[in-house]
Short mmCIF file of C-alpha atoms in Angstrom, two decimals:
data_model
loop_
_atom_site.label_atom_id
_atom_site.label_comp_id
_atom_site.label_asym_id
_atom_site.label_seq_id
_atom_site.Cartn_x
_atom_site.Cartn_y
_atom_site.Cartn_z
CA MET H 972 -11.10 -167.35 24.41
CA LYS H 973 -11.12 -163.80 24.34
CA LYS H 974 -12.09 -163.57 20.09
CA VAL H 975 -15.20 -165.86 21.52
CA SER H 976 -15.73 -163.39 23.89
CA LEU H 977 -15.44 -160.66 22.42
CA VAL H 978 -17.95 -161.79 19.70
CA LEU H 979 -20.41 -162.72 21.74
CA ILE H 980 -19.98 -159.28 23.32
CA ILE H 981 -20.29 -157.83 20.12
CA ALA H 982 -23.65 -159.65 19.40
CA MET H 983 -25.49 -159.48 22.17
CA LEU H 984 -24.48 -155.78 21.33
CA VAL H 985 -26.42 -155.92 18.24
CA THR H 986 -28.84 -157.61 19.40
CA VAL H 987 -30.14 -155.79 22.57
CA ILE H 988 -29.54 -151.96 19.75
CA ALA H 989 -31.91 -154.01 17.71
CA ALA H 990 -34.89 -154.48 19.96
CA CYS H 991 -34.84 -150.76 21.40
CA SER H 992 -34.33 -149.58 17.69
CA SER H 993 -37.28 -151.80 17.07
CA ASN H 994 -39.57 -151.63 20.27
CA SER H 995 -39.01 -147.44 20.28
CA ASN H 996 -41.79 -147.27 17.65
CA SER H 997 -43.80 -150.11 18.39
CA PRO H 998 -48.03 -150.04 17.77
CA GLY H 999 -49.26 -148.66 21.48
CA SER H 1000 -45.43 -146.52 22.49
CA ASN H 1001 -46.06 -143.23 23.92
CA GLN H 1002 -42.56 -141.69 23.65
CA PRO H 1003 -41.66 -140.55 19.85
CA SER H 1004 -38.94 -142.61 18.62
CA ASN H 1005 -36.93 -139.39 17.03
CA GLU H 1006 -36.91 -135.42 17.95
CA PRO H 1007 -39.59 -134.67 15.11
CA GLY H 1008 -37.86 -133.47 11.96
CA THR H 1009 -35.04 -133.73 12.60
CA ALA H 1010 -34.52 -137.76 11.62
CA SER H 1011 -36.85 -138.76 8.46
CA PRO H 1012 -37.48 -141.96 6.26
CA ASN H 1013 -34.88 -142.42 3.36
CA PRO H 1014 -36.39 -139.99 0.25
CA SER H 1015 -34.73 -143.11 -2.59
CA ALA H 1016 -36.91 -145.80 -0.11
CA ASP H 1017 -40.32 -147.34 -0.83
CA PRO H 1018 -42.81 -144.40 0.84
CA VAL H 1019 -44.52 -144.43 4.21
CA THR H 1020 -47.51 -145.09 4.02
CA LEU H 1021 -49.78 -142.97 6.14
CA LYS H 1022 -53.62 -143.43 6.17
CA ILE H 1023 -55.96 -141.03 7.06
CA VAL H 1024 -60.07 -140.25 7.11
CA TYR H 1025 -60.71 -136.44 8.05
CA LYS H 1026 -64.42 -135.65 7.32
CA ASP H 1027 -65.25 -134.01 3.41
CA GLU H 1028 -61.34 -134.80 2.26
CA GLY H 1029 -62.36 -138.56 0.87
CA THR H 1030 -61.10 -139.81 -2.50
CA ALA H 1031 -64.33 -138.58 -3.92
CA ASN H 1032 -63.45 -135.19 -2.64
CA PRO H 1033 -60.88 -134.40 -5.85
CA VAL H 1034 -59.30 -131.12 -4.22
CA SER H 1035 -58.52 -133.15 -1.77
CA VAL H 1036 -57.25 -135.87 -4.04
CA LYS H 1037 -54.45 -132.47 -5.49
CA PHE H 1038 -53.86 -131.32 -1.80
CA PHE H 1039 -51.94 -134.60 -0.54
CA GLU H 1040 -50.25 -135.62 -3.21
CA THR H 1041 -48.58 -132.04 -3.12
CA LEU H 1042 -48.74 -132.24 0.57
CA GLU H 1043 -47.03 -135.81 -0.22
CA LYS H 1044 -44.16 -133.69 -2.72
CA ALA H 1045 -43.88 -131.28 -0.30
CA LEU H 1046 -42.71 -133.61 2.09
CA LYS H 1047 -40.10 -134.76 0.29
CA GLU H 1048 -38.63 -132.00 -1.21
CA ASP H 1049 -38.41 -130.23 1.36
CA GLU H 1050 -38.30 -132.52 4.22
CA GLY H 1051 -36.80 -135.34 2.95
CA LEU H 1052 -40.54 -136.95 4.00
CA ASN H 1053 -41.28 -140.01 1.81
CA VAL H 1054 -44.49 -140.35 2.53
CA LYS H 1055 -47.74 -141.44 0.50
CA PHE H 1056 -51.43 -141.09 1.38
CA GLU H 1057 -54.69 -143.07 1.08
CA LEU H 1058 -57.16 -141.40 2.13
CA VAL H 1059 -59.96 -143.71 4.28
CA ASP H 1060 -63.38 -143.25 2.93
CA LEU H 1061 -66.51 -143.34 4.88
CA ALA H 1062 -70.45 -143.78 4.65
CA GLN H 1063 -72.93 -141.23 4.00
CA GLY H 1064 -74.37 -139.38 7.39
CA SER H 1065 -72.56 -139.25 10.55
CA TYR H 1066 -69.63 -138.56 10.98
CA ALA H 1067 -69.15 -139.86 14.40
CA GLU H 1068 -70.88 -142.72 14.05
CA ASN H 1069 -69.57 -144.06 10.99
CA LEU H 1070 -65.35 -143.04 11.99
CA ASN H 1071 -66.42 -144.89 15.76
CA LEU H 1072 -67.75 -147.84 13.26
CA LEU H 1073 -64.08 -148.30 11.34
CA LEU H 1074 -62.33 -147.79 14.31
CA LEU H 1075 -64.00 -150.51 17.08
CA GLY H 1076 -64.05 -152.77 14.07
CA GLY H 1077 -60.08 -152.68 14.18
CA THR H 1078 -59.64 -150.33 10.78
CA ILE H 1079 -57.31 -147.98 12.74
CA PRO H 1080 -55.54 -145.48 10.22
CA ASP H 1081 -51.97 -143.19 11.79
CA ILE H 1082 -53.74 -139.76 11.41
CA ILE H 1083 -57.61 -139.91 12.67
CA TYR H 1084 -59.80 -136.85 12.62
CA PHE H 1085 -62.25 -136.45 15.51
CA GLN H 1086 -65.38 -134.37 15.50
CA GLY H 1087 -67.21 -135.94 19.09
CA GLY H 1088 -66.16 -139.48 20.11
CA ASP H 1089 -62.93 -139.83 20.74
CA GLN H 1090 -62.50 -139.96 24.58
CA GLN H 1091 -63.55 -143.57 24.28
CA ILE H 1092 -61.71 -144.14 22.50
CA SER H 1093 -58.87 -142.57 23.66
CA GLU H 1094 -59.17 -144.43 27.50
CA GLN H 1095 -59.03 -147.77 25.43
CA GLY H 1096 -55.64 -146.55 24.56
CA LEU H 1097 -55.93 -146.17 21.11
CA LEU H 1098 -54.97 -142.39 20.73
CA GLU H 1099 -50.85 -140.88 21.58
CA ASP H 1100 -49.86 -139.02 23.68
CA LEU H 1101 -49.01 -135.36 21.41
CA THR H 1102 -47.08 -133.87 24.43
CA PRO H 1103 -43.85 -135.42 24.07
CA TYR H 1104 -44.01 -134.49 19.83
CA ILE H 1105 -45.54 -130.98 20.50
CA GLU H 1106 -42.46 -130.15 22.76
CA GLN H 1107 -39.81 -131.95 20.49
CA SER H 1108 -41.14 -129.99 17.45
CA LYS H 1109 -39.39 -127.44 15.01
CA TYR H 1110 -42.52 -125.63 14.42
CA VAL H 1111 -45.69 -127.18 16.40
CA LYS H 1112 -44.73 -125.63 19.33
CA ASP H 1113 -44.27 -122.30 18.53
CA ILE H 1114 -47.95 -121.63 17.35
CA ILE H 1115 -49.45 -123.19 19.99
CA GLU H 1116 -52.41 -120.72 20.99
CA PRO H 1117 -52.90 -120.34 24.55
CA HIS H 1118 -56.58 -121.99 25.48
CA ASN H 1119 -54.78 -124.92 22.87
CA ALA H 1120 -51.47 -125.64 25.34
CA THR H 1121 -54.95 -124.95 28.11
CA ARG H 1122 -57.04 -128.09 26.81
CA MET H 1123 -53.41 -129.94 25.99
CA ALA H 1124 -52.53 -129.82 29.91
CA SER H 1125 -55.81 -131.79 30.01
CA TYR H 1126 -56.32 -133.87 27.60
CA PRO H 1127 -53.27 -134.96 25.19
CA TYR H 1128 -54.74 -136.48 22.04
CA LEU H 1129 -56.85 -133.63 20.25
CA LEU H 1130 -55.00 -131.23 18.38
CA TRP H 1131 -56.57 -128.57 16.08
CA ILE H 1132 -54.72 -125.01 16.11
CA LYS H 1133 -57.34 -123.05 15.34
CA PRO H 1134 -58.65 -119.91 16.31
CA LEU H 1135 -61.59 -119.97 18.86
CA ALA H 1136 -64.63 -119.52 16.74
CA SER H 1137 -67.81 -120.49 17.59
CA LYS H 1138 -71.03 -120.39 15.85
CA THR H 1139 -72.36 -117.18 14.74
CA PRO H 1140 -75.54 -116.44 12.66
CA VAL H 1141 -75.73 -115.40 9.00
CA VAL H 1142 -78.12 -114.42 6.95
CA ARG H 1143 -78.74 -112.86 2.85
CA ALA H 1144 -77.76 -108.71 2.83
CA ASP H 1145 -79.95 -108.11 0.42
CA TRP H 1146 -83.08 -109.70 2.72
CA LEU H 1147 -81.52 -108.32 5.73
CA ASN H 1148 -82.57 -104.74 4.30
CA ALA H 1149 -86.04 -105.73 2.55
CA MET H 1150 -86.92 -106.03 6.21
CA ASP H 1151 -88.08 -103.40 8.48
CA SER H 1152 -87.52 -104.91 11.63
CA SER H 1153 -83.91 -105.53 11.05
CA LYS H 1154 -83.37 -102.32 12.45
CA ALA H 1155 -84.45 -102.98 15.77
CA LEU H 1156 -82.78 -106.38 15.63
CA LEU H 1157 -79.03 -105.17 14.55
CA ALA H 1158 -79.73 -101.77 17.65
CA ASP H 1159 -81.55 -103.55 19.88
CA PRO H 1160 -81.64 -108.10 19.82
CA THR H 1161 -83.65 -108.95 22.16
CA ILE H 1162 -85.73 -112.38 22.02
CA ASP H 1163 -88.39 -110.38 21.52
CA ASN H 1164 -87.08 -108.51 18.68
CA TYR H 1165 -84.87 -111.93 17.23
CA TYR H 1166 -88.76 -113.22 16.73
CA ALA H 1167 -90.02 -110.34 14.74
CA PHE H 1168 -87.71 -110.44 12.85
CA PHE H 1169 -88.31 -114.03 11.85
CA LYS H 1170 -91.78 -113.62 11.16
CA GLU H 1171 -91.37 -110.99 9.09
CA LEU H 1172 -88.74 -112.20 6.87
CA VAL H 1173 -91.59 -115.79 6.48
CA GLU H 1174 -94.48 -113.63 5.99
CA LYS H 1175 -92.72 -111.11 3.81
CA LYS H 1176 -90.77 -113.54 1.58
CA PRO H 1177 -87.76 -111.19 0.06
CA GLY H 1178 -87.48 -113.75 -2.86
CA GLY H 1179 -90.46 -114.32 -4.35
CA ASP H 1180 -92.05 -117.44 -2.12
CA LYS H 1181 -88.68 -118.08 -0.14
CA PRO H 1182 -88.29 -118.55 2.55
CA GLY H 1183 -90.28 -120.89 3.48
CA TYR H 1184 -88.65 -120.90 7.63
CA ALA H 1185 -86.15 -118.36 9.27
CA LEU H 1186 -84.25 -120.72 10.94
CA THR H 1187 -82.44 -124.70 10.35
CA ALA H 1188 -80.09 -126.98 11.75
CA ALA H 1189 -78.06 -129.38 11.26
CA GLY H 1190 -80.05 -132.56 13.12
CA ASP H 1191 -80.48 -130.98 17.19
CA ILE H 1192 -80.67 -127.10 18.80
CA ALA H 1193 -77.18 -127.53 19.43
CA GLU H 1194 -76.70 -124.66 16.44
CA ILE H 1195 -79.71 -122.87 17.70
CA ASN H 1196 -78.65 -122.44 20.85
CA PHE H 1197 -74.93 -120.69 20.33
CA ILE H 1198 -77.90 -117.31 18.73
CA PHE H 1199 -80.10 -117.88 22.26
CA ASN H 1200 -78.52 -119.71 25.06
CA SER H 1201 -76.75 -116.35 26.97
CA ALA H 1202 -80.53 -114.88 26.42
CA PHE H 1203 -81.72 -117.40 28.31
CA GLY H 1204 -79.33 -117.53 30.94
CA LEU H 1205 -77.51 -120.21 29.95
CA ASP H 1206 -74.25 -119.11 30.23
CA THR H 1207 -72.33 -121.73 31.47
CA THR H 1208 -72.91 -125.77 31.98
CA TRP H 1209 -73.62 -125.24 35.06
CA LEU H 1210 -75.43 -122.55 36.76
CA LYS H 1211 -75.13 -121.50 40.39
CA LYS H 1212 -77.50 -121.03 41.81
CA GLU H 1213 -79.21 -118.79 44.80
CA ASP H 1214 -77.85 -121.16 47.16
CA GLY H 1215 -74.31 -121.16 45.70
CA THR H 1216 -74.47 -124.79 44.42
CA TYR H 1217 -74.14 -125.64 40.53
CA GLU H 1218 -77.07 -126.76 38.63
CA TYR H 1219 -76.74 -128.88 35.12
CA SER H 1220 -77.83 -126.14 32.65
CA LYS H 1221 -80.09 -128.23 30.64
CA VAL H 1222 -82.45 -129.54 33.52
CA SER H 1223 -82.70 -125.67 34.38
CA GLN H 1224 -86.07 -123.61 34.58
CA ASN H 1225 -84.33 -121.29 32.33
CA GLU H 1226 -84.10 -123.88 30.39
CA LYS H 1227 -87.84 -124.62 30.09
CA GLU H 1228 -88.56 -120.94 28.81
CA LYS H 1229 -85.59 -121.56 25.98
CA LEU H 1230 -87.44 -124.69 24.91
CA ALA H 1231 -90.55 -122.73 24.69
CA PHE H 1232 -89.09 -119.92 23.15
CA TYR H 1233 -88.01 -123.31 20.34
CA ASN H 1234 -91.61 -124.80 20.28
CA LYS H 1235 -93.23 -121.55 19.73
CA LEU H 1236 -90.89 -120.64 16.48
CA TYR H 1237 -91.92 -124.80 15.11
CA ASN H 1238 -95.53 -123.42 15.66
CA GLU H 1239 -95.60 -120.78 14.15
CA GLY H 1240 -94.04 -122.05 11.31
CA LEU H 1241 -90.38 -120.47 11.71
CA LEU H 1242 -87.84 -122.98 13.06
CA ASP H 1243 -87.71 -125.35 9.75
CA PRO H 1244 -89.93 -128.32 10.23
CA GLN H 1245 -86.85 -130.88 9.39
CA PHE H 1246 -84.64 -129.70 11.28
CA ILE H 1247 -84.48 -132.78 13.41
CA THR H 1248 -83.21 -134.73 10.12
CA LYS H 1249 -81.57 -132.53 8.17
CA GLN H 1250 -77.14 -133.16 7.46
CA TRP H 1251 -75.17 -130.80 7.59
CA ASP H 1252 -75.60 -130.36 3.40
CA THR H 1253 -78.94 -130.45 3.72
CA LYS H 1254 -79.00 -127.91 5.89
CA GLU H 1255 -76.84 -125.36 4.16
CA ASP H 1256 -78.23 -126.59 0.85
CA ALA H 1257 -81.96 -124.65 2.43
CA PHE H 1258 -79.68 -121.76 3.16
CA TYR H 1259 -78.00 -121.51 -0.33
CA LYS H 1260 -81.79 -121.82 -2.47
CA GLY H 1261 -83.31 -119.94 0.89
CA ASP H 1262 -85.42 -121.87 1.49
CA ALA H 1263 -83.58 -121.15 4.85
CA ALA H 1264 -83.57 -117.38 6.27
CA VAL H 1265 -81.32 -118.11 8.86
CA ILE H 1266 -78.14 -120.41 9.70
CA THR H 1267 -74.96 -120.57 11.80
CA GLY H 1268 -71.18 -121.30 10.75
CA THR H 1269 -67.94 -121.50 12.00
CA ALA H 1270 -66.86 -117.86 12.32
CA GLY H 1271 -64.00 -117.07 10.24
CA LYS H 1272 -63.74 -119.68 7.15
CA ILE H 1273 -66.78 -121.68 6.89
CA ILE H 1274 -68.70 -117.61 7.18
CA ASP H 1275 -66.29 -116.61 4.29
CA LEU H 1276 -67.24 -119.98 2.10
CA TYR H 1277 -70.57 -119.41 3.06
CA ASP H 1278 -70.58 -115.69 1.49
CA GLY H 1279 -68.74 -117.06 -1.64
CA ARG H 1280 -71.48 -119.16 -2.20
CA MET H 1281 -74.23 -116.67 -1.85
CA LYS H 1282 -72.93 -115.00 -3.76
CA GLU H 1283 -72.05 -117.44 -7.03
CA LEU H 1284 -75.66 -119.03 -6.78
CA ASN H 1285 -77.67 -115.47 -6.16
CA GLY H 1286 -75.37 -112.13 -7.22
CA ASP H 1287 -72.77 -110.02 -4.95
CA GLY H 1288 -76.00 -108.35 -3.61
CA ALA H 1289 -76.36 -111.42 -1.34
CA ASN H 1290 -73.48 -111.34 0.20
CA LEU H 1291 -73.97 -112.03 3.93
CA VAL H 1292 -73.95 -109.98 7.01
CA VAL H 1293 -72.90 -110.91 10.79
CA LEU H 1294 -76.20 -111.40 12.92
CA PRO H 1295 -75.21 -111.14 16.94
CA PRO H 1296 -76.31 -113.17 19.03
CA ALA H 1297 -79.40 -112.93 21.03
CA LYS H 1298 -80.01 -110.17 24.18
CA GLY H 1299 -81.34 -110.95 27.31
CA VAL H 1300 -80.50 -112.76 30.79
CA ALA H 1301 -76.48 -112.55 28.97
CA GLN H 1302 -75.49 -112.02 25.39
CA GLY H 1303 -73.23 -113.90 23.84
CA PHE H 1304 -72.09 -117.12 21.76
CA GLY H 1305 -72.26 -119.60 24.53
CA ALA H 1306 -69.03 -120.00 26.52
CA THR H 1307 -66.23 -121.09 25.67
CA ASP H 1308 -65.07 -125.61 26.59
CA VAL H 1309 -60.81 -125.70 27.41
CA THR H 1310 -62.08 -128.66 29.18
CA LYS H 1311 -60.24 -130.49 25.79
CA GLU H 1312 -60.03 -129.49 21.91
CA SER H 1313 -64.14 -130.68 20.88
CA ARG H 1314 -62.52 -131.67 17.45
CA GLY H 1315 -59.29 -132.16 15.98
CA LEU H 1316 -56.36 -135.06 14.50
CA ALA H 1317 -55.10 -137.51 15.94
CA ILE H 1318 -52.49 -140.19 15.69
CA SER H 1319 -53.40 -143.79 16.51
CA SER H 1320 -51.01 -145.91 19.52
CA GLN H 1321 -51.08 -148.64 17.25
CA SER H 1322 -49.50 -146.89 14.09
CA LYS H 1323 -45.96 -148.13 13.88
CA HIS H 1324 -45.44 -144.05 11.78
CA LYS H 1325 -46.43 -142.09 14.90
CA ASP H 1326 -42.99 -140.18 14.02
CA ALA H 1327 -43.92 -139.39 10.29
CA ALA H 1328 -47.17 -137.92 10.66
CA PHE H 1329 -46.61 -135.84 12.93
CA GLN H 1330 -43.31 -134.60 11.05
CA VAL H 1331 -46.71 -134.50 8.79
CA PHE H 1332 -48.30 -132.59 11.61
CA ASP H 1333 -45.65 -130.04 12.02
CA TYR H 1334 -43.80 -129.57 8.68
CA LEU H 1335 -47.78 -127.80 8.61
CA ALA H 1336 -47.31 -125.55 11.02
CA SER H 1337 -43.66 -124.39 8.84
CA PRO H 1338 -43.79 -121.00 6.62
CA LYS H 1339 -43.52 -123.36 3.11
CA GLY H 1340 -46.36 -126.10 5.46
CA GLN H 1341 -48.29 -122.51 5.72
CA MET H 1342 -47.90 -121.63 2.43
CA LEU H 1343 -50.42 -124.27 1.18
CA ASP H 1344 -52.67 -126.00 3.58
CA ARG H 1345 -54.43 -122.02 4.77
CA LEU H 1346 -52.95 -120.67 0.91
CA GLY H 1347 -53.92 -123.45 -1.67
CA PHE H 1348 -52.72 -123.91 -4.59
CA GLU H 1349 -50.29 -121.13 -6.58
CA ASN H 1350 -52.47 -120.01 -9.58
CA GLU H 1351 -55.29 -121.03 -8.98
CA HIS H 1352 -56.02 -120.18 -5.77
CA TYR H 1353 -53.34 -117.17 -5.49
CA THR H 1354 -50.52 -115.91 -7.94
CA VAL H 1355 -47.19 -114.34 -7.46
CA ALA H 1356 -46.79 -110.72 -8.66
CA ASP H 1357 -43.79 -108.22 -7.25
CA GLY H 1358 -43.06 -109.97 -4.47
CA GLN H 1359 -46.70 -110.09 -3.01
CA ILE H 1360 -48.75 -112.71 -2.37
CA GLU H 1361 -52.31 -112.00 -3.81
CA LEU H 1362 -56.34 -114.21 -3.10
CA ASN H 1363 -58.20 -114.81 -5.85
CA ASP H 1364 -62.25 -115.04 -6.08
CA LYS H 1365 -61.34 -119.00 -5.35
CA TYR H 1366 -59.74 -119.18 -3.00
CA TYR H 1367 -62.43 -116.50 -0.55
CA SER H 1368 -65.61 -118.69 -2.24
CA GLU H 1369 -63.43 -122.47 -2.20
CA TRP H 1370 -59.95 -123.07 0.38
CA TYR H 1371 -59.81 -123.88 2.93
CA ALA H 1372 -56.92 -124.70 5.87
CA ARG H 1373 -56.77 -128.50 6.10
CA PHE H 1374 -54.87 -128.02 9.73
CA TRP H 1375 -53.63 -125.15 11.26
CA GLU H 1376 -54.62 -121.17 11.36
CA PRO H 1377 -52.15 -119.56 13.98
CA LEU H 1378 -53.65 -116.22 13.72
CA GLU H 1379 -50.95 -115.12 12.53
CA MET H 1380 -49.55 -116.33 9.55
CA LYS H 1381 -45.73 -116.64 9.15
CA SER H 1382 -45.32 -116.81 4.96
CA GLU H 1383 -42.26 -116.62 3.26
CA THR H 1384 -43.68 -114.20 0.71
CA PRO H 1385 -45.61 -110.90 1.67
CA LEU H 1386 -49.50 -111.44 1.38
CA LYS H 1387 -50.76 -108.83 -0.42
CA THR H 1388 -54.53 -109.47 0.47
CA PRO H 1389 -56.42 -109.95 3.27
CA LEU H 1390 -56.76 -114.35 4.89
CA LEU H 1391 -60.07 -113.65 5.27
CA GLY H 1392 -63.16 -111.61 3.24
CA GLU H 1393 -65.86 -108.97 5.38
CA PRO H 1394 -67.87 -111.55 6.62
CA GLY H 1395 -65.04 -113.98 8.18
CA THR H 1396 -63.45 -111.23 10.20
CA SER H 1397 -66.72 -110.05 11.51
CA SER H 1398 -67.81 -112.96 12.54
CA LEU H 1399 -64.57 -113.83 14.18
CA GLN H 1400 -64.33 -110.14 16.19
CA ALA H 1401 -68.45 -111.29 16.89
CA ALA H 1402 -66.54 -114.29 18.85
CA ALA H 1403 -63.67 -112.90 20.60
CA ASP H 1404 -66.29 -110.01 20.98
CA PHE H 1405 -68.23 -111.80 23.46
CA TYR H 1406 -65.60 -115.05 24.37
CA THR H 1407 -66.00 -116.24 28.31
CA GLU H 1408 -65.03 -119.48 29.43
CA ASP H 1409 -66.90 -122.15 30.53
CA ASN H 1410 -67.26 -124.07 34.08
CA ASN H 1411 -67.34 -127.38 32.80
CA PHE H 1412 -64.88 -130.02 32.48
CA ILE H 1413 -64.21 -133.61 31.52
CA ILE H 1414 -66.32 -136.44 32.46
CA PRO H 1415 -64.72 -138.90 34.24
CA GLU H 1416 -64.58 -142.70 33.56
CA GLN H 1417 -66.97 -144.06 35.51
CA TYR H 1418 -69.58 -141.27 34.82
CA ILE H 1419 -69.36 -141.55 31.03
CA ALA H 1420 -72.10 -144.48 30.41
CA ASN H 1421 -74.48 -142.64 31.97
CA TRP H 1422 -73.57 -138.89 30.62
CA ASP H 1423 -74.63 -140.41 27.06
CA ALA H 1424 -77.66 -141.34 28.43
CA MET H 1425 -78.70 -138.84 30.18
CA ASN H 1426 -77.64 -136.93 26.85
CA ASN H 1427 -79.64 -139.29 25.27
CA LEU H 1428 -82.45 -138.43 27.72
CA TYR H 1429 -82.19 -134.64 26.98
CA LYS H 1430 -82.14 -134.75 23.20
CA GLU H 1431 -85.18 -137.30 23.02
CA TYR H 1432 -87.28 -135.16 25.30
CA ALA H 1433 -86.15 -131.39 24.11
CA THR H 1434 -87.16 -132.53 20.10
CA ASP H 1435 -90.22 -133.61 21.84
CA PHE H 1436 -90.95 -130.48 23.99
CA ILE H 1437 -89.73 -128.50 20.39
CA THR H 1438 -92.32 -130.28 18.00
CA GLY H 1439 -95.36 -130.69 20.66
CA LYS H 1440 -95.03 -134.39 21.07
CA LYS H 1441 -94.77 -133.64 24.87
CA ASN H 1442 -95.94 -130.69 26.83
CA LEU H 1443 -93.43 -128.58 28.80
CA SER H 1444 -95.75 -129.36 31.51
CA GLU H 1445 -93.63 -132.49 31.88
CA PHE H 1446 -90.69 -130.96 31.99
CA ASP H 1447 -90.03 -131.80 35.34
CA LYS H 1448 -90.85 -135.01 34.82
CA PHE H 1449 -87.91 -135.34 32.56
CA VAL H 1450 -85.51 -133.66 34.96
CA GLU H 1451 -86.76 -136.70 37.80
CA ALA H 1452 -85.78 -139.30 34.92
CA TRP H 1453 -82.67 -137.59 33.85
CA ASN H 1454 -81.52 -137.21 37.95
CA ALA H 1455 -82.32 -141.38 37.62
CA ALA H 1456 -79.94 -141.64 34.63
CA GLY H 1457 -76.62 -140.36 36.64
CA GLY H 1458 -77.92 -136.70 37.04
CA THR H 1459 -77.98 -136.81 40.58
CA ASP H 1460 -74.36 -138.06 41.31
CA ILE H 1461 -72.63 -136.48 38.49
CA THR H 1462 -74.41 -133.13 40.03
CA LYS H 1463 -72.97 -134.05 43.24
CA TYR H 1464 -69.05 -134.45 41.90
CA ALA H 1465 -69.78 -131.59 40.04
CA ASN H 1466 -70.45 -128.84 43.02
CA GLU H 1467 -67.31 -131.03 44.93
CA ASN H 1468 -65.08 -130.09 41.96
CA ILE H 1469 -66.02 -126.46 40.75
CA LYS H 1470 -63.90 -123.78 41.57
#
């Protein structure tokens, strides 16, 4: 009997241990099954397949394919992690919309890059809380920036370790130098001086028959707002009125004045008449071809990429110059949202390989991982000579970090050349010089549907005001419609919760 009992007990223990092991990494589990980086799949076993969907990183991009193939080899050699990345391609068009269609259709990759639209997915429990993974990480916890920590504390589903970088406007140096109005603009970038600069660009056409217009954007006015919002006093999401209460900036008189200015630019042919239908690629193409003189780009590496491509197509004299934000009621590139990451990488709560997915994140935060992510491929984007890394022109014109860019890069080999060129460096400095925090908040779940409808209402009215389909005398009608769509309730909530 004792032998039978002992066998029975052992069998029960084996069953329990097996069940616990199975459940520790089951879909929807909120805890990692082991400390990231401390336990890995057997490198000699079949690889773990990690599906990843990431804007611009599809199978049609040979650099992306090579990056993830190189990352697979590095993970196996350095971490003993045997993974195979499967890049998920999306259709052309709006990335956020196409991604939501993919996710809501039931295809949920292990690693997901979001650029909007993540909140409704996280509220369905489809995104993993990354807090315990970060706490147990080897490397990620040491490169988190203060603003990352603030955002993760309130919304722990997206990770995006990058410098604080607003969008900054740029123009070709040769065109800037050819304008009489450029000195006044750089010395005192008032709204009027910006207007005069735009007007002279279109009238003088320094590119022969170009530019056709001074300014373009991708799909809406959000990018243009980085230049002008603060000048019109739109320097926070919620504006404090004289009576001490708050109103939403987009229904304020300041907004009306700004839209009147944009309407003026549109009517005089200074703003791209097709800005509403432009995508990011057609916007950039218009800039490189000279159809547009000024665009905005994310400060830092993206500005360097613009600079490299512009010089490649138009010569070294077409190097880019970062323009200052317009000055008026205030000056800046807009307040920075610290409630949550506006974009970033997430891990699906439904993934069967969450630990492996985060171990990828953690490796890319290590010195060896940073070498690949930040510098590209040896002998293609950089060379090592005399114990130093020297970056080449291809690095500056092509390479960008797909994952993490902490302010301080810890490299096992010292850098001889800087990570950023002059335009990228000056754009980051400008963004830092004008940094302020926003007073917005994460919209409560009960208001989200209304909030989306209210924002769509604003976009519709704003576009019609700018293009002249609606007269700005109807702005009060828009405010009434916005309040009726939920604005009254959300404004009450704001006044009760903004400290």
